[in-house]
Each structure stands twice: as structure tokens, then as C-alpha cells.
Amino acid sequence: MSIALRIPRVLVLSLALMTVGCATPRVEPPPLLSLSNRRCEANPNWAAASTIAYDPSKHRGDASAEITSASACFEDAVGQSLYAVYRLPSLPATSLVRVESTPQGQTLMAPRVLLYGPHGRLKRQLSGSRVVFRGSALSVIFRSHADERYLVVASDPAVVGHAIARIRDAVQGSAIYAYPYIVPVYTGADATVKNVLSYNGRVTVALRALPAE
Amino acid sequence: MPIRMRLGVVGALAAMLCACATQPEIPFDKTQASHLKTIGIVTPSMPDKPTVWLASDVGQSFGLIGALVDAGIQAHRDAVLWNAIDGVRNPPRTAFVNALEASLRRQGFDVKMIEAQRPDGHYLKTYPRTHDPIDAYLDVTFIGGGYGYVAAAMGKATPYRPFVYLHCRLVRASDGATLMQDAVFDNAIGAPKDTVTISANPTYQFTDFAAMRSHPQDARNGMDDAFRTTANMIGTLIR
């Protein structure tokens, strides 16, 4: 059984042209490891809470934020944190919230999630062992509670500065062009991905329906 | 192993490369399980023997013939590893269940063992009634190759390391409600999104299969370490 393919010359040339690099490399921010120059508030600023674009008909909402050295900060018993605050929409009881911190080069914000009631009273905090890697992102998923109105995604000062090294194996399929044939080739790679847990980073918040059982 | 089964194993493992084995995640919430004290660990759906898996190799580029060659090589390596780890006297299933029990006990739960037949590799549709009262069933199914050793490719730069791939869910005994459901991969190939991913432990790695075969105790230790790590993560998901 021949698995090589005959291909027209025009297609080969087109594919070759497409692989000419057009993308500009993205410059990722370095990890922010100290807030010693910041004077932080005692509580998150509720007035500055962002809304999450939520579609009740689809039971779906998404938000994202780049938390930088210019972001707001607050200080509690754990320490100082940069944060983003969201006002939660009224959610059905069967709702799932996913908060993720995705790597930006070596920078990976160490997230903790705090949920507050309508009058700013802390209801619960999700941090430490509740934060796990899903894929390459640090993730917290939880069920929404009706009495929670504000969601704060904050950096966790307890772990800022820790270096993480994770082994990542990958397999990639590609093709060798030997006109007039294409031969599929699979190659494997093994790398150690290094990140530093930081105050800054990129975070996303996703609201979804709890999956049906 | 018949050719059709060998190809089936190779095919199943190949499917893992596209991270096809996903399930919806359902997070545990203490407010829904405030009376959870005793968990019954159902007999896991798990291969009896480990797999030695080369995630990419030359055979994949050569259609059916290549797949047959791959299947034959893998079957041989699986048999060699099974003998090396003394699997008959020290079954991997026992090691995993013991690790799972220890993990749940560390979380403060009482644990019972629930015997069950697992014919098809899926979650059970109904759970056995037990004489001793339990509050929830923990159902674990291994997926893909299940567990063993995997290397991304041949070569010293891509060593074999232990892997464990499984789905797990916690079901309330009184009404069958799913209290938790997730996937846990120790040493995943790629970065599957809807899956808790645990980085491989670099303590247990072998540059090639010959090195693994010549260090059988280390090979066994690595496998058991992956069982413990995965079991500990499952316990964490039920906090």
C-alpha cells in the first residue's frame, strides 16, 4: 500500500511560500517578583470590577486580563497581590467557573481565586492545592455559589518566585516533500519547560454550564 | 496477541496523540458533599499489564506494514517489562489501589473496597450495593495504554519515563449524582487542555529500552511512583 501522494507542482510551490515566516516574534513580559514599591489597598476595589460578557441563552461567558505592574493591588493576611476583579452575573445553580493563568514565556502568574458576597465579604478562597496544571496553564475550576457576587483573580504571594520545571513530551506530524510524493513523518520531542511563578501574567475567566451527567 | 488486537493497541495509543480522550470536568464542591465520610473504591478498570510505548517512530510512516512491525515490537517489550517488574507476584493493580486508598485516607476519608467486574473500560452505569454503608463511589478507568513507560521518540534526548492516563469520578451513593469527574495524566504527550497534567518524574528515566530492561527494580519503582503521584492528585481533587 503506497502512502506517498502525488502532488501538483503548483501546490508544492504554494505550500512552500506559505511557510515563509511572516509572524513577528512576540516579546513576553519578564516575571514580576516584588511589589515592595507598591502601596496596596486593604481590599479589592469593587467599583472597578469588570463585567464578564455573559450570554444566558448559551450559558456562556468569557473574560481575560493582562495583570501587569500597573494593575491594582491589595494586601490581606497572605500578602500583597496584583489582581483583576469581576462582577459575576446571576448564574444558574449549575454553573462552572474556570480561571486560568497561561504562560507568557517564562512568566506564569501564580493565581488564587477569592469570591466575595455583594457587600464585599469574603466567602471562600481557592488557592494552593486547588490550583493544578491543565495542559500548560495553571487552573482553578469550581462550581458557582448563589451568594457570590465578585470574583477576584489575584497573584498568590505565598508562591511568587518559585521556579517550576516541567517535562513536556510532544509528537508532531509533518511531511517530507519529495516531488511528486508527500511522505508523512512523525517526530517526537522532549523538553523541559521552565517558568517562574510571578505577580504578573495573563488570566482568563470562563463561565459555563456544569456538564450534564 | 492476535494481529487485530495488536493493531488495536497501536491504534488506541495513536489516538492519544490527538488528545481525543476527553471528558467534561466536574469539580468537587464540599457544600454538595458535606456528609462525605466513607468512599468506596470500585475495582479500577485498568490493564493488568503495563505498556512500553514509543510515541513516534519510523513505522508510523509506512502504513499497515509499519503498524504491524510496531505492534510486534511493542508486544515484545510489554512482555519483557512485565517479567522485569515481577508483575505476577506484585500486580500493578494492587500497587495502584493501595496508593489510592492511602491518598484518600490522608484526606481524612474512610475507605472501603468495592469489587466489580469491568468488562468494557468505561465508567460503571450502576454501582454494587454494599453491606457496609458508603457515601460515594470512586470509579477510575485507565485510558489509552493505561500505564507503563513512554518515550516521545527514539534517542537519548527522548528517554522513556513512566506514564499513567486515567479518568476518575466520584458518585454519590444515595442518588447517583456525580460529585467530581476529571482526567489525570502523568507524563502526557502534548498538553491536553481539559486534563490535569502532571509532569513526569525525571528520577525515573531510561535512555532506551535496553537500559530499562537492565534496571528492573528502577523500572518498577518508577511505575509505582507514577501510581502514587496520580493517586495523590485524585485525592487532591476531592478536597
Short mmCIF file of C-alpha atoms in Angstrom, two decimals:
data_model
loop_
_atom_site.label_atom_id
_atom_site.label_comp_id
_atom_site.label_asym_id
_atom_site.label_seq_id
_atom_site.Cartn_x
_atom_site.Cartn_y
_atom_site.Cartn_z
CA MET A 1 0.00 0.00 0.00
CA SER A 2 1.57 3.27 -1.06
CA ILE A 3 1.15 6.03 1.44
CA ALA A 4 3.01 8.62 -0.57
CA LEU A 5 0.94 11.08 -2.55
CA ARG A 6 1.49 12.62 -5.95
CA ILE A 7 1.00 16.34 -5.82
CA PRO A 8 0.94 19.02 -8.49
CA ARG A 9 3.92 21.35 -8.68
CA VAL A 10 1.73 24.38 -8.13
CA LEU A 11 0.55 23.03 -4.79
CA VAL A 12 4.10 22.31 -3.68
CA LEU A 13 5.18 25.83 -4.55
CA SER A 14 2.18 27.34 -2.80
CA LEU A 15 2.84 25.39 0.36
CA ALA A 16 6.48 26.42 0.31
CA LEU A 17 5.56 30.08 0.03
CA MET A 18 3.12 29.78 2.90
CA THR A 19 5.84 28.56 5.20
CA VAL A 20 7.94 31.70 4.73
CA GLY A 21 7.81 33.28 8.14
CA CYS A 22 5.63 36.37 8.34
CA ALA A 23 4.99 36.46 12.09
CA THR A 24 6.83 38.90 14.29
CA PRO A 25 8.12 37.25 17.44
CA ARG A 26 6.09 38.30 20.50
CA VAL A 27 8.04 39.83 23.38
CA GLU A 28 6.80 38.30 26.61
CA PRO A 29 6.95 40.25 29.87
CA PRO A 30 9.54 39.19 32.44
CA PRO A 31 8.28 37.78 35.74
CA LEU A 32 7.45 40.43 38.33
CA LEU A 33 8.77 39.14 41.63
CA SER A 34 8.45 42.06 44.01
CA LEU A 35 5.79 44.59 44.99
CA SER A 36 7.94 46.28 47.58
CA ASN A 37 7.49 49.68 45.92
CA ARG A 38 3.71 49.42 45.88
CA ARG A 39 1.29 50.65 48.48
CA CYS A 40 -1.67 48.32 48.29
CA GLU A 41 -5.24 48.81 49.44
CA ALA A 42 -6.76 46.69 52.18
CA ASN A 43 -9.49 45.36 49.87
CA PRO A 44 -10.10 44.97 46.17
CA ASN A 45 -11.75 47.96 44.55
CA TRP A 46 -15.30 46.81 43.87
CA ALA A 47 -16.14 49.94 41.94
CA ALA A 48 -13.55 48.98 39.35
CA ALA A 49 -14.99 45.50 38.84
CA SER A 50 -15.21 44.43 35.21
CA THR A 51 -18.24 42.66 33.85
CA ILE A 52 -17.98 39.31 32.18
CA ALA A 53 -19.59 39.15 28.77
CA TYR A 54 -22.21 36.53 29.56
CA ASP A 55 -24.88 35.09 27.27
CA PRO A 56 -27.59 33.44 29.40
CA SER A 57 -29.12 31.71 26.39
CA LYS A 58 -25.87 29.86 25.77
CA HIS A 59 -24.91 29.73 29.44
CA ARG A 60 -21.52 31.04 28.47
CA GLY A 61 -19.29 33.94 29.43
CA ASP A 62 -15.63 34.82 28.97
CA ALA A 63 -13.21 37.45 30.18
CA SER A 64 -9.47 37.91 30.16
CA ALA A 65 -6.92 40.26 31.65
CA GLU A 66 -3.25 41.05 31.46
CA ILE A 67 -2.11 41.63 35.00
CA THR A 68 0.91 43.89 34.95
CA SER A 69 2.93 46.04 37.30
CA ALA A 70 0.35 48.78 36.67
CA SER A 71 -2.57 46.64 37.84
CA ALA A 72 -4.34 47.33 41.09
CA CYS A 73 -3.05 45.65 44.21
CA PHE A 74 -4.48 44.76 47.59
CA GLU A 75 -2.99 43.31 50.72
CA ASP A 76 -4.50 40.70 53.00
CA ALA A 77 -3.23 38.18 55.55
CA VAL A 78 -1.42 36.28 52.77
CA GLY A 79 0.40 39.32 51.48
CA GLN A 80 0.32 41.76 48.61
CA SER A 81 -1.33 40.73 45.35
CA LEU A 82 -1.95 42.21 41.95
CA TYR A 83 -5.43 41.38 40.86
CA ALA A 84 -8.32 41.68 38.45
CA VAL A 85 -11.85 41.87 39.84
CA TYR A 86 -15.04 40.82 38.10
CA ARG A 87 -18.70 41.25 38.93
CA LEU A 88 -20.33 37.90 38.45
CA PRO A 89 -23.64 37.79 36.59
CA SER A 90 -26.56 35.98 38.12
CA LEU A 91 -25.72 32.41 37.29
CA PRO A 92 -27.85 29.28 37.33
CA ALA A 93 -27.10 26.93 40.18
CA THR A 94 -25.47 24.50 37.78
CA SER A 95 -22.63 26.74 36.68
CA LEU A 96 -18.96 26.06 36.41
CA VAL A 97 -16.23 28.69 36.60
CA ARG A 98 -12.78 28.15 35.19
CA VAL A 99 -9.93 30.54 35.99
CA GLU A 100 -6.65 30.01 34.21
CA SER A 101 -3.23 31.56 34.18
CA THR A 102 -1.42 30.90 30.94
CA PRO A 103 2.33 31.15 30.48
CA GLN A 104 3.90 34.17 28.85
CA GLY A 105 7.37 32.93 28.08
CA GLN A 106 8.91 32.18 31.47
CA THR A 107 6.33 34.27 33.28
CA LEU A 108 3.45 32.40 34.87
CA MET A 109 1.19 34.16 37.29
CA ALA A 110 0.51 32.10 40.38
CA PRO A 111 -3.25 32.55 40.73
CA ARG A 112 -5.52 32.42 43.68
CA VAL A 113 -9.24 32.99 43.41
CA LEU A 114 -11.27 34.86 46.01
CA LEU A 115 -15.04 35.01 45.96
CA TYR A 116 -16.93 37.74 47.75
CA GLY A 117 -20.54 38.43 48.57
CA PRO A 118 -22.44 41.52 47.42
CA HIS A 119 -21.19 43.56 50.38
CA GLY A 120 -17.56 42.61 49.97
CA ARG A 121 -17.47 39.80 52.50
CA LEU A 122 -15.03 37.03 51.62
CA LYS A 123 -16.93 33.78 51.04
CA ARG A 124 -14.15 31.45 50.03
CA GLN A 125 -10.64 31.35 48.67
CA LEU A 126 -9.26 28.79 46.26
CA SER A 127 -5.50 28.51 46.23
CA GLY A 128 -2.65 26.15 46.90
CA SER A 129 -3.58 22.58 46.08
CA ARG A 130 -6.78 23.73 44.32
CA VAL A 131 -4.56 25.18 41.61
CA VAL A 132 -3.40 22.50 39.20
CA PHE A 133 -1.94 22.34 35.76
CA ARG A 134 -4.40 21.60 33.00
CA GLY A 135 -2.43 21.38 29.82
CA SER A 136 0.18 24.08 30.21
CA ALA A 137 -1.98 26.50 32.21
CA LEU A 138 -2.44 26.81 35.96
CA SER A 139 -6.12 26.31 36.51
CA VAL A 140 -8.82 26.51 39.14
CA ILE A 141 -12.29 25.18 38.34
CA PHE A 142 -15.18 25.36 40.75
CA ARG A 143 -18.96 25.46 40.99
CA SER A 144 -20.57 28.85 41.41
CA HIS A 145 -22.50 29.70 44.58
CA ALA A 146 -25.57 31.93 44.52
CA ASP A 147 -24.32 34.21 47.30
CA GLU A 148 -21.10 35.15 45.48
CA ARG A 149 -21.09 38.41 43.57
CA TYR A 150 -17.42 39.30 43.00
CA LEU A 151 -14.62 37.16 41.66
CA VAL A 152 -11.05 38.28 42.24
CA VAL A 153 -8.19 36.67 40.38
CA ALA A 154 -5.08 37.61 42.32
CA SER A 155 -1.45 36.61 42.40
CA ASP A 156 -0.53 34.34 45.27
CA PRO A 157 2.36 35.89 47.20
CA ALA A 158 2.95 32.62 49.05
CA VAL A 159 4.47 31.06 45.93
CA VAL A 160 5.75 34.00 43.91
CA GLY A 161 9.36 33.47 42.94
CA HIS A 162 9.18 29.69 42.88
CA ALA A 163 10.70 28.17 39.76
CA ILE A 164 8.84 25.38 38.05
CA ALA A 165 10.41 22.94 35.63
CA ARG A 166 8.05 20.61 33.77
CA ILE A 167 8.95 17.94 31.30
CA ARG A 168 6.91 18.12 28.13
CA ASP A 169 6.85 15.41 25.53
CA ALA A 170 5.30 16.10 22.18
CA VAL A 171 4.81 14.39 18.87
CA GLN A 172 4.46 16.28 15.66
CA GLY A 173 3.34 15.09 12.30
CA SER A 174 4.88 16.67 9.26
CA ALA A 175 5.56 15.85 5.67
CA ILE A 176 8.61 15.42 3.52
CA TYR A 177 8.16 16.67 0.01
CA ALA A 178 9.98 14.56 -2.49
CA TYR A 179 8.28 15.57 -5.68
CA PRO A 180 5.94 14.13 -6.78
CA TYR A 181 5.39 12.45 -3.42
CA ILE A 182 4.49 13.54 0.12
CA VAL A 183 5.68 11.20 2.85
CA PRO A 184 4.21 11.66 6.35
CA VAL A 185 6.77 11.73 9.11
CA TYR A 186 6.22 11.73 12.87
CA THR A 187 8.84 13.16 15.16
CA GLY A 188 8.98 13.28 18.92
CA ALA A 189 10.46 15.90 21.16
CA ASP A 190 11.29 16.07 24.83
CA ALA A 191 11.84 19.38 26.53
CA THR A 192 11.94 20.89 29.99
CA VAL A 193 9.70 23.93 30.19
CA LYS A 194 10.74 26.39 32.85
CA ASN A 195 8.53 29.02 34.39
CA VAL A 196 8.78 31.39 37.32
CA LEU A 197 5.65 32.00 39.38
CA SER A 198 5.08 35.71 39.34
CA TYR A 199 2.78 38.55 40.36
CA ASN A 200 2.01 39.35 36.75
CA GLY A 201 0.57 37.31 33.95
CA ARG A 202 -2.31 36.56 31.66
CA VAL A 203 -5.53 35.23 33.12
CA THR A 204 -8.83 34.11 31.71
CA VAL A 205 -12.20 33.52 33.31
CA ALA A 206 -14.76 31.25 31.69
CA LEU A 207 -18.35 30.69 32.82
CA ARG A 208 -20.05 27.55 31.56
CA ALA A 209 -22.91 25.28 32.33
CA LEU A 210 -21.97 22.41 34.58
CA PRO A 211 -21.67 19.39 32.31
CA ALA A 212 -24.64 17.08 32.24
CA GLU A 213 -24.04 13.78 33.99
CA MET B 1 -1.59 -11.35 20.96
CA PRO B 2 -3.56 -11.59 17.68
CA ILE B 3 -2.70 -9.14 14.94
CA ARG B 4 -6.05 -7.42 15.17
CA MET B 5 -5.58 -6.79 18.89
CA ARG B 6 -2.03 -5.59 18.36
CA LEU B 7 -3.21 -3.13 15.75
CA GLY B 8 -5.97 -2.12 18.13
CA VAL B 9 -3.44 -1.30 20.82
CA VAL B 10 -1.31 0.68 18.39
CA GLY B 11 -4.40 2.47 17.13
CA ALA B 12 -5.59 3.34 20.62
CA LEU B 13 -2.23 4.73 21.54
CA ALA B 14 -2.10 6.68 18.30
CA ALA B 15 -5.44 8.23 19.17
CA MET B 16 -3.87 9.57 22.31
CA LEU B 17 -1.59 11.70 20.16
CA CYS B 18 -4.51 13.90 19.19
CA ALA B 19 -5.73 14.13 22.80
CA CYS B 20 -9.04 12.65 21.75
CA ALA B 21 -9.82 11.02 25.11
CA THR B 22 -11.52 13.93 26.87
CA GLN B 23 -14.50 14.09 29.18
CA PRO B 24 -16.23 17.07 30.81
CA GLU B 25 -14.67 18.17 34.07
CA ILE B 26 -16.92 18.40 37.10
CA PRO B 27 -15.24 20.00 40.10
CA PHE B 28 -15.78 18.75 43.62
CA ASP B 29 -17.64 21.10 45.94
CA LYS B 30 -17.71 20.45 49.67
CA THR B 31 -21.11 22.07 50.06
CA GLN B 32 -22.57 19.29 47.91
CA ALA B 33 -20.81 16.59 49.87
CA SER B 34 -20.79 17.80 53.46
CA HIS B 35 -21.60 14.33 54.82
CA LEU B 36 -18.99 12.55 52.75
CA LYS B 37 -17.05 10.34 55.11
CA THR B 38 -16.71 6.91 53.56
CA ILE B 39 -15.63 6.36 49.97
CA GLY B 40 -15.85 3.03 48.22
CA ILE B 41 -13.04 2.43 45.73
CA VAL B 42 -14.52 0.38 42.93
CA THR B 43 -12.20 -2.11 41.26
CA PRO B 44 -10.44 0.13 38.70
CA SER B 45 -10.84 -0.52 35.01
CA MET B 46 -7.18 -0.96 34.31
CA PRO B 47 -4.98 -3.16 32.10
CA ASP B 48 -3.38 -5.96 34.04
CA LYS B 49 -0.04 -5.26 32.39
CA PRO B 50 1.91 -2.10 31.57
CA THR B 51 2.70 -0.81 28.12
CA VAL B 52 6.02 0.31 26.71
CA TRP B 53 5.08 2.93 24.17
CA LEU B 54 7.18 4.78 21.63
CA ALA B 55 5.01 7.75 20.72
CA SER B 56 6.66 8.37 17.35
CA ASP B 57 8.69 6.00 15.25
CA VAL B 58 9.52 5.09 11.71
CA GLY B 59 6.76 2.50 11.45
CA GLN B 60 4.05 5.15 11.58
CA SER B 61 5.13 6.36 8.15
CA PHE B 62 4.74 3.01 6.48
CA GLY B 63 1.06 2.23 6.61
CA LEU B 64 -0.19 -1.22 7.51
CA ILE B 65 3.18 -2.95 7.32
CA GLY B 66 4.73 -0.35 9.58
CA ALA B 67 1.91 -0.67 12.07
CA LEU B 68 2.30 -4.44 12.19
CA VAL B 69 6.02 -4.11 12.83
CA ASP B 70 5.35 -1.55 15.57
CA ALA B 71 2.75 -3.78 17.17
CA GLY B 72 5.12 -6.70 17.21
CA ILE B 73 7.95 -4.71 18.76
CA GLN B 74 5.65 -3.26 21.38
CA ALA B 75 4.19 -6.63 22.31
CA HIS B 76 7.70 -7.96 22.86
CA ARG B 77 8.70 -5.01 25.01
CA ASP B 78 5.49 -5.22 27.01
CA ALA B 79 6.26 -8.85 27.81
CA VAL B 80 9.85 -8.08 28.78
CA LEU B 81 8.77 -5.25 31.07
CA TRP B 82 6.10 -7.41 32.68
CA ASN B 83 8.70 -10.02 33.58
CA ALA B 84 11.16 -7.38 34.76
CA ILE B 85 8.75 -5.76 37.21
CA ASP B 86 7.70 -9.12 38.63
CA GLY B 87 4.11 -8.33 37.81
CA VAL B 88 2.75 -11.75 38.66
CA ARG B 89 3.85 -11.64 42.30
CA ASN B 90 3.45 -7.89 42.65
CA PRO B 91 0.49 -6.85 40.48
CA PRO B 92 0.42 -3.21 39.37
CA ARG B 93 -3.29 -3.11 40.07
CA THR B 94 -2.62 -3.80 43.75
CA ALA B 95 0.01 -1.08 43.87
CA PHE B 96 -2.34 1.48 42.35
CA VAL B 97 -5.29 0.64 44.56
CA ASN B 98 -3.08 0.76 47.65
CA ALA B 99 -1.80 4.18 46.59
CA LEU B 100 -5.37 5.37 46.02
CA GLU B 101 -6.52 4.14 49.39
CA ALA B 102 -3.59 5.84 51.12
CA SER B 103 -4.35 9.09 49.30
CA LEU B 104 -7.99 9.11 50.35
CA ARG B 105 -7.15 8.27 53.93
CA ARG B 106 -4.70 11.18 54.03
CA GLN B 107 -7.62 13.39 53.02
CA GLY B 108 -9.49 12.13 56.06
CA PHE B 109 -11.88 9.67 54.41
CA ASP B 110 -12.70 6.15 55.46
CA VAL B 111 -12.21 3.76 52.58
CA LYS B 112 -13.90 0.52 51.54
CA MET B 113 -13.01 -1.68 48.59
CA ILE B 114 -15.84 -2.48 46.20
CA GLU B 115 -15.37 -5.48 43.93
CA ALA B 116 -16.81 -5.04 40.46
CA GLN B 117 -16.43 -6.53 37.02
CA ARG B 118 -15.04 -4.07 34.47
CA PRO B 119 -15.69 -5.60 31.07
CA ASP B 120 -15.56 -2.61 28.76
CA GLY B 121 -13.21 0.07 30.05
CA HIS B 122 -15.93 2.63 30.80
CA TYR B 123 -17.40 4.01 33.97
CA LEU B 124 -19.91 1.69 35.58
CA LYS B 125 -23.54 2.52 34.84
CA THR B 126 -24.67 1.21 38.21
CA TYR B 127 -22.66 0.55 41.30
CA PRO B 128 -22.79 -2.53 43.51
CA ARG B 129 -24.75 -2.33 46.70
CA THR B 130 -22.57 -2.87 49.71
CA HIS B 131 -23.15 -4.36 53.11
CA ASP B 132 -21.13 -1.60 54.77
CA PRO B 133 -22.60 1.86 54.24
CA ILE B 134 -20.63 4.16 51.96
CA ASP B 135 -21.27 7.73 50.95
CA ALA B 136 -19.73 7.73 47.48
CA TYR B 137 -18.10 5.50 44.90
CA LEU B 138 -14.74 6.36 43.36
CA ASP B 139 -14.64 4.98 39.84
CA VAL B 140 -11.32 5.01 37.98
CA THR B 141 -10.82 3.92 34.38
CA PHE B 142 -7.43 3.87 32.73
CA ILE B 143 -7.44 5.06 29.14
CA GLY B 144 -5.20 4.79 26.12
CA GLY B 145 -2.36 2.46 27.01
CA GLY B 146 -3.24 2.88 30.69
CA TYR B 147 0.17 2.93 32.31
CA GLY B 148 3.74 1.91 31.73
CA TYR B 149 6.59 3.72 30.02
CA VAL B 150 6.53 6.16 27.14
CA ALA B 151 9.15 7.96 25.10
CA ALA B 152 8.40 10.70 22.60
CA ALA B 153 10.91 9.23 20.14
CA MET B 154 13.99 7.08 19.92
CA GLY B 155 17.19 8.62 21.14
CA LYS B 156 18.94 9.72 24.29
CA ALA B 157 17.23 13.10 24.20
CA THR B 158 13.81 11.46 24.48
CA PRO B 159 14.06 8.91 27.29
CA TYR B 160 11.40 6.52 28.48
CA ARG B 161 9.57 7.73 31.57
CA PRO B 162 6.59 6.32 33.47
CA PHE B 163 3.08 7.33 32.43
CA VAL B 164 -0.40 6.93 33.86
CA TYR B 165 -3.51 8.09 31.96
CA LEU B 166 -6.87 7.80 33.64
CA HIS B 167 -10.36 9.16 34.09
CA CYS B 168 -11.90 9.33 37.52
CA ARG B 169 -15.22 10.23 39.01
CA LEU B 170 -16.84 10.30 42.41
CA VAL B 171 -20.51 9.34 42.51
CA ARG B 172 -22.77 9.91 45.48
CA ALA B 173 -24.19 6.60 46.65
CA SER B 174 -27.61 7.91 47.69
CA ASP B 175 -28.72 9.39 44.37
CA GLY B 176 -26.00 8.69 41.80
CA ALA B 177 -25.05 12.37 41.47
CA THR B 178 -21.57 12.98 40.12
CA LEU B 179 -19.63 14.85 42.76
CA MET B 180 -16.37 15.01 40.80
CA GLN B 181 -15.20 13.99 37.37
CA ASP B 182 -11.82 14.61 35.84
CA ALA B 183 -8.94 13.25 33.81
CA VAL B 184 -5.44 12.92 35.21
CA PHE B 185 -2.41 12.28 33.00
CA ASP B 186 1.02 11.72 34.47
CA ASN B 187 3.53 12.39 31.68
CA ALA B 188 1.14 13.37 28.94
CA ILE B 189 2.17 13.57 25.31
CA GLY B 190 1.45 17.15 24.40
CA ALA B 191 -0.56 19.42 26.68
CA PRO B 192 -4.18 18.21 26.67
CA LYS B 193 -6.33 21.09 27.84
CA ASP B 194 -9.20 19.54 29.78
CA THR B 195 -6.91 17.25 31.71
CA VAL B 196 -4.95 17.59 34.91
CA THR B 197 -1.38 17.16 33.74
CA ILE B 198 1.42 16.01 35.99
CA SER B 199 4.99 16.40 34.85
CA ALA B 200 6.98 13.20 34.58
CA ASN B 201 9.38 12.49 37.41
CA PRO B 202 12.90 12.79 35.94
CA THR B 203 14.24 10.47 38.65
CA TYR B 204 12.90 7.52 36.68
CA GLN B 205 14.01 7.67 33.10
CA PHE B 206 15.79 5.33 30.74
CA THR B 207 17.60 6.36 27.59
CA ASP B 208 16.35 3.29 25.79
CA PHE B 209 14.51 0.05 26.33
CA ALA B 210 17.73 -1.87 26.97
CA ALA B 211 18.51 0.41 29.91
CA MET B 212 15.02 -0.15 31.31
CA ARG B 213 15.36 -3.90 30.95
CA SER B 214 18.70 -3.91 32.77
CA HIS B 215 17.32 -1.95 35.72
CA PRO B 216 14.09 -3.80 36.53
CA GLN B 217 13.76 -2.57 40.09
CA ASP B 218 14.10 1.03 38.97
CA ALA B 219 11.51 0.38 36.28
CA ARG B 220 9.13 -0.94 38.88
CA ASN B 221 9.88 1.89 41.27
CA GLY B 222 9.16 4.43 38.57
CA MET B 223 5.84 2.85 37.78
CA ASP B 224 4.83 2.77 41.43
CA ASP B 225 5.91 6.39 41.82
CA ALA B 226 3.60 7.37 38.97
CA PHE B 227 0.77 5.46 40.64
CA ARG B 228 1.34 7.35 43.89
CA THR B 229 1.54 10.72 42.17
CA THR B 230 -1.65 10.13 40.26
CA ALA B 231 -3.46 8.75 43.28
CA ASN B 232 -2.40 11.76 45.32
CA MET B 233 -3.78 14.06 42.66
CA ILE B 234 -7.11 12.24 42.73
CA GLY B 235 -7.20 12.76 46.47
CA THR B 236 -6.49 16.45 45.95
CA LEU B 237 -9.39 16.72 43.52
CA ILE B 238 -11.74 15.60 46.29
CA ARG B 239 -10.72 18.21 48.82
#
